[in-house]
Amino acid sequence: MENRKVRVRFAPSPTGPLHMGGVRTALYNYLFAKKNGGDFILRIEDTDTDRFVPGAEQYIIEALKWCGIEPNEGVGFGDGPYAPYRQSERKEKGVYAQYAKQLIDAGHAYYAFDSKEELDEQRKKFDALKKNFSYNAITRLNLKNSLTLSAEEVKNKIDAGETYVVRIKIPADEEIRFQDIVRGWVVVNASQLDDKVLFKSDGMPTYHLANVVDDYLMKITHVIRGEEWLPSAPLHLMLYRYLGWEDVMPHFSHLPLLLRPDGNGKLSKRDGDRLGFPVFPLDWEDPITKEKSSGYREKGYFPEAFINMLALLGWNPGTEQEIFSVEELCKVFSFEHIHKAGAKFDPEKAKWFNEQFLRAKPDAEIANHIRTSVKNHFQFNDDDRRLSDSFLNRAVQLLKPRVQFENEMIEKGNYLFTAPTVFDEQAIAKKWKDGCKEFFESLKETLSSLDEFTASNIEPTFKECAAKNNQKPGDVLFLFRILLSGQGGGVDLMGMAELLGKEEVIARITKGLLVIAK
RNA sequence: GGCCCGUUCGUCUAGGGGUUAGGACAGCAGAUUUUCAUUCUGUAAACACGAGUUCGAUUCUCGUACGGGCUACCA
């Protein structure tokens, strides 16, 4: 068993957009597979026909692609040797029924004919006695199933087309233990478990059966999933045992949950809406309710940053390195460094990760990314010099240290692309003195005679001019900035002047003076 | 309620029987940039509580508290 090729799976249910917690689970599966030269499989667990949401499956596939953590086998990624990978299709092929039958024949499962209403009634009765109803070794003796009914009655009911479910027969008292890779030994007594439904009356297997059968059939070696599955792991272990597969049972790793940034509780869709950060990798619109949810992609995050942030939420490399490429993560990932407690998600740190990746990206690459948005935003013609490599690369260079996202550059760097129409009056009022107008007139002349209009030439020229006009450089420098950009803060002033070019700088001074000079 | 899992700065975390309990984000202060941002430096900030084991416990054990998960013919 230990020599088997590592095979892991991500097995989401297509009930809506993939939550970032789900993405993290997929990521850890991916990293573990890559680290060990194994396979990463995408299996769609669509056994709940009621909760099926059109488009969700496509969303999952697209999200994994955007994140760069693509399965090498499974729905949407090319079928492998164990197709199909959609449980609804596997059910059609009769994959699960035979195992349910096997369990029944071996006495480890049974037919149950109790209707939902009857069970609800039982629950109510127990509630009244302040007890919990559980379909188990004790209560099943008083319920309608193939354990209490005669073989003939059972046959008659089935032949008559009465609906039934198949339940696992959990022993009354037995210690069940298994070793979880992140949590160590987990011990539960079978008396705490109930006779979970394995096969529903609609003919679909439940998650529990389908998941165990498929993991076995698909030769999965490690089950890496969220902590919410921990309580049902003992049930799964029983299934492996009863099906005779215990020797090839996968290793289990239950990951800590992602918690909301404020207060307590599991991170949910609502938190994103309320606190203003995305909970999903991509934008999503619910096909039925038309409710919209925002995604990291559309918010402007780099997938690498999103993945890096997610990787460090509940896992650490054991070193002080924080910035990782996916390739690096594949090399250093291991279960030993998975933290056991849930992790509160911090939107601020998520932004910081994006900032780090932005800083590391070549200016030209960012320029190429934003070129179209700049063109559309300012309605430039294709041949506008402000869309050229030389202009855009330089603009990016100036703007890069001041933003966390590419798409912030357009708003923040507005004045690099278009002359200001409004000026910060308050700031001007503070610094504007007699002689300023004259200074700027003289500056215009001096600058226009400059041969090489570069930052390193403009600066000394500017200072000389200020001295000649008896102006404090600090004051007029500030005013110069406002004349050029309309505002008191912004990118490196001399760099900005160089980028704008001689004509534009002079034009802006002229125009600005008309507006602000009193 | 029952069962399971967890608990180190505000947050993500490192560490682990003897440490000045380390880093990062966020915060604060200072320097540089005459502004803002960047950058740099500094600073504040944590072992939930109570027993036990031990020469010594934040680290091991047990309780308590708190938090989370599960408790469906949902996954």
Short mmCIF file of C-alpha atoms in Angstrom, two decimals, chain A residues 302 357-371 388-401 406 409:
data_model
loop_
_atom_site.label_atom_id
_atom_site.label_comp_id
_atom_site.label_asym_id
_atom_site.label_seq_id
_atom_site.Cartn_x
_atom_site.Cartn_y
_atom_site.Cartn_z
CA PHE A 302 -3.09 37.97 -9.30
CA PHE A 357 3.58 40.13 -6.45
CA LEU A 358 2.87 43.43 -8.13
CA ARG A 359 6.22 44.81 -7.02
CA ALA A 360 8.00 41.76 -8.32
CA LYS A 361 6.44 41.91 -11.77
CA PRO A 362 8.35 43.59 -14.60
CA ASP A 363 6.97 47.00 -15.53
CA ALA A 364 6.48 45.94 -19.12
CA GLU A 365 4.31 43.04 -18.11
CA ILE A 366 2.06 45.23 -16.00
CA ALA A 367 1.99 47.83 -18.77
CA ASN A 368 0.72 45.20 -21.16
CA HIS A 369 -1.93 44.16 -18.70
CA ILE A 370 -3.32 47.63 -18.21
CA ARG A 371 -2.90 48.97 -21.74
CA SER A 388 3.33 53.20 -26.18
CA ASP A 389 5.67 50.88 -24.38
CA SER A 390 8.01 53.68 -23.43
CA PHE A 391 5.29 55.81 -21.90
CA LEU A 392 3.32 53.08 -20.21
CA ASN A 393 6.33 51.25 -18.82
CA ARG A 394 7.57 54.45 -17.27
CA ALA A 395 4.14 55.30 -15.89
CA VAL A 396 3.97 51.86 -14.32
CA GLN A 397 7.40 52.33 -12.82
CA LEU A 398 6.30 55.56 -11.19
CA LEU A 399 2.99 54.21 -9.97
CA LYS A 400 4.05 50.75 -8.82
CA PRO A 401 5.24 51.66 -5.32
CA GLU A 406 -2.78 46.93 -11.25
CA MET A 409 -2.99 52.60 -11.40
#
